[in-house]
Amino acid sequence: HPTDGKVYDVMVAGGGPAGSSVAAFAAMQGHRVLLLEKEEFPRYQIGESLLPSTVHGICGLLGVTEELESAGFVRKRGGTFRWGSNSEPWSFDFALSEKFAGPTSYAYQVERAKFDQLLLDNARRKGVEVRERCAVRDVLEDDGRVRGVRYTDPDGAERTVHAQFVVDATGNQSRLQRYIGGQRRYSDFFQNIALFGYFEGGRRLPSPNSGNITCVAFPSGWFWYIPLSDTLTSVGAVVRKECADQVRGDRAEALSALIADCPLIADYLSDARRVTSGRYGEVRVRKDWSYLHDTFWQPGMALVGDSVGFIDPLFSSGVHMATYSALLAARSLNTALRGDLGERECFAEYEARYRKEYQSFHDFLVNFYDVNRDEQQYFEVARRVTRDTAPGAGAFVGLVGGGASDEAALTSESYRDKRKKDLLDQSRAVHHEGHRIQLQAAFGEAVDDTPLSADGLVVSQDGMHWEKSVTSSTV
Ligand code: FAD
């Protein structure tokens, strides 16, 4: 096959949020990055409800805050649930967690075609060479290391390209993940099926909750109701496997029947009509989405985003996990490419941190699916799975806003300052001056980070690399 002459530092397959983020984070460090995307953007994707950790954390690091602000996306202040033993809907605000409190305690509901385009264009501006309509077929391996990929170009010709690292960000349908070794482990617990469409003219909650996601439990599962503009709403039924019969046959009819079974959603949509043409004209089905790959990387290659794992749409963790994995993997790539640390150590850090965040969401979601509890009990579960002692809804909102990891990059400035102060106060309290100096040295002015384990790495001052933890090795 013809070979692209250039050898890249990083080759990213897939231009969704995970792919465009990891590519941009590597290019911003001066690395030569190529991104191959199968489709021509803008293209449709599901996953419209975002979290503050993505909007103000990752998107801030990517430098798209102002562009996002002016894109006209609906502001999401929190969530409204008709769920659990409480028969009345209850709401939470992201501001209830000190991790997001302040002027940035909101996220957006986005049309993914526009959001993903914005991120991909940003990757281009950051120096990534982006080629659309290029489908990656398989990887080139040599001597136990991935060294590039084979792909089909827009004219249908097969080509190869070489890179020091290949990142698979091709999402749920990834065919490349099988080259990583190990396998996708599907959840025994989450085996839901989603059926979804778009409506014009659906009702809005009164201000200030009009931009909230609404989730409503009903006999076969639950509904999401996501306002994408003043008039357009994304509506989806997430149906338990035992009720799969209700999703068979004509999709539009099946969705109408499910809506009729859920009085609150039926009421919200009583004056609305389903969109039947254009990008939103189809009623779509998705299933088999709850899995985690048991290997994250092999020499020369890593998985990010949905290619690695996804849990469940409830609590909108998908884009957060995808972009957080992109940040973690980018730190590993940047550190290994600079030659500071070996790739094994770097990617082990990515994997450990991702798994911890995945586990928190997973364990919380398993408990939340038990609809016999009330909010206070759900909040208690959140405290337990995150080991966050924040009172009331604090730990719950910290988790479902995407802040369970305590990653400085994903939380608000005021929280970062407070955390740094708390850590320094703690070391002062034990009169451990050496410890205090080392904490300062490790965290610098900008970053506060603690290693996950005794031999774990910490985030570098620039936020884009890993480094050895001074405290863990000497205190
Ligand atoms: P994707 O967004 O899937 O991007 C992958 C890209 O790779 C695509 O552009 C694709 O064209 C490209 N590609 C594929 N194959 C190739 C190839 N061979 N070569 C080159 N390119 C290729 N998340 C939320 O945050 N909020 C929500 O409200 C939410 N709701 C959801 C509802 C449902 C029913 C489901 C199933 C998921 C939901 N998600 C939600 C999850 C969200 O959709 C994903 O987590 C997110 O899109 C993952 O991003 P990604 O970049 O990893 O993959």
Tab-separated table of N, CA and C in Angstrom, residues 21 67 111 176 284 286 326 382 426:
chain	number	residue	atom	x	y	z
A	21	SER	N	-10.029	15.609	21.468
A	21	SER	CA	-9.375	16.140	22.680
A	21	SER	C	-7.969	15.588	22.825
A	67	GLU	N	-15.833	30.100	22.587
A	67	GLU	CA	-16.548	29.582	21.417
A	67	GLU	C	-17.800	28.811	21.847
A	111	GLU	N	-26.240	19.957	20.741
A	111	GLU	CA	-26.444	19.158	19.532
A	111	GLU	C	-25.054	18.640	19.199
A	176	LEU	N	-10.898	-1.533	16.160
A	176	LEU	CA	-9.459	-1.534	16.444
A	176	LEU	C	-9.141	-2.058	17.839
A	284	ARG	N	-34.220	6.269	16.567
A	284	ARG	CA	-33.031	5.399	16.562
A	284	ARG	C	-33.026	4.439	17.741
A	286	ARG	N	-30.311	2.061	20.258
A	286	ARG	CA	-28.947	1.680	20.646
A	286	ARG	C	-29.009	0.642	21.756
A	326	ALA	N	-9.306	11.105	27.506
A	326	ALA	CA	-8.433	11.766	26.525
A	326	ALA	C	-7.350	12.575	27.230
A	382	ALA	N	-23.855	7.948	47.375
A	382	ALA	CA	-22.804	8.730	46.702
A	382	ALA	C	-21.652	9.009	47.669
A	426	GLN	N	-3.291	20.852	56.770
A	426	GLN	CA	-3.123	19.530	57.394
A	426	GLN	C	-1.667	19.293	57.753
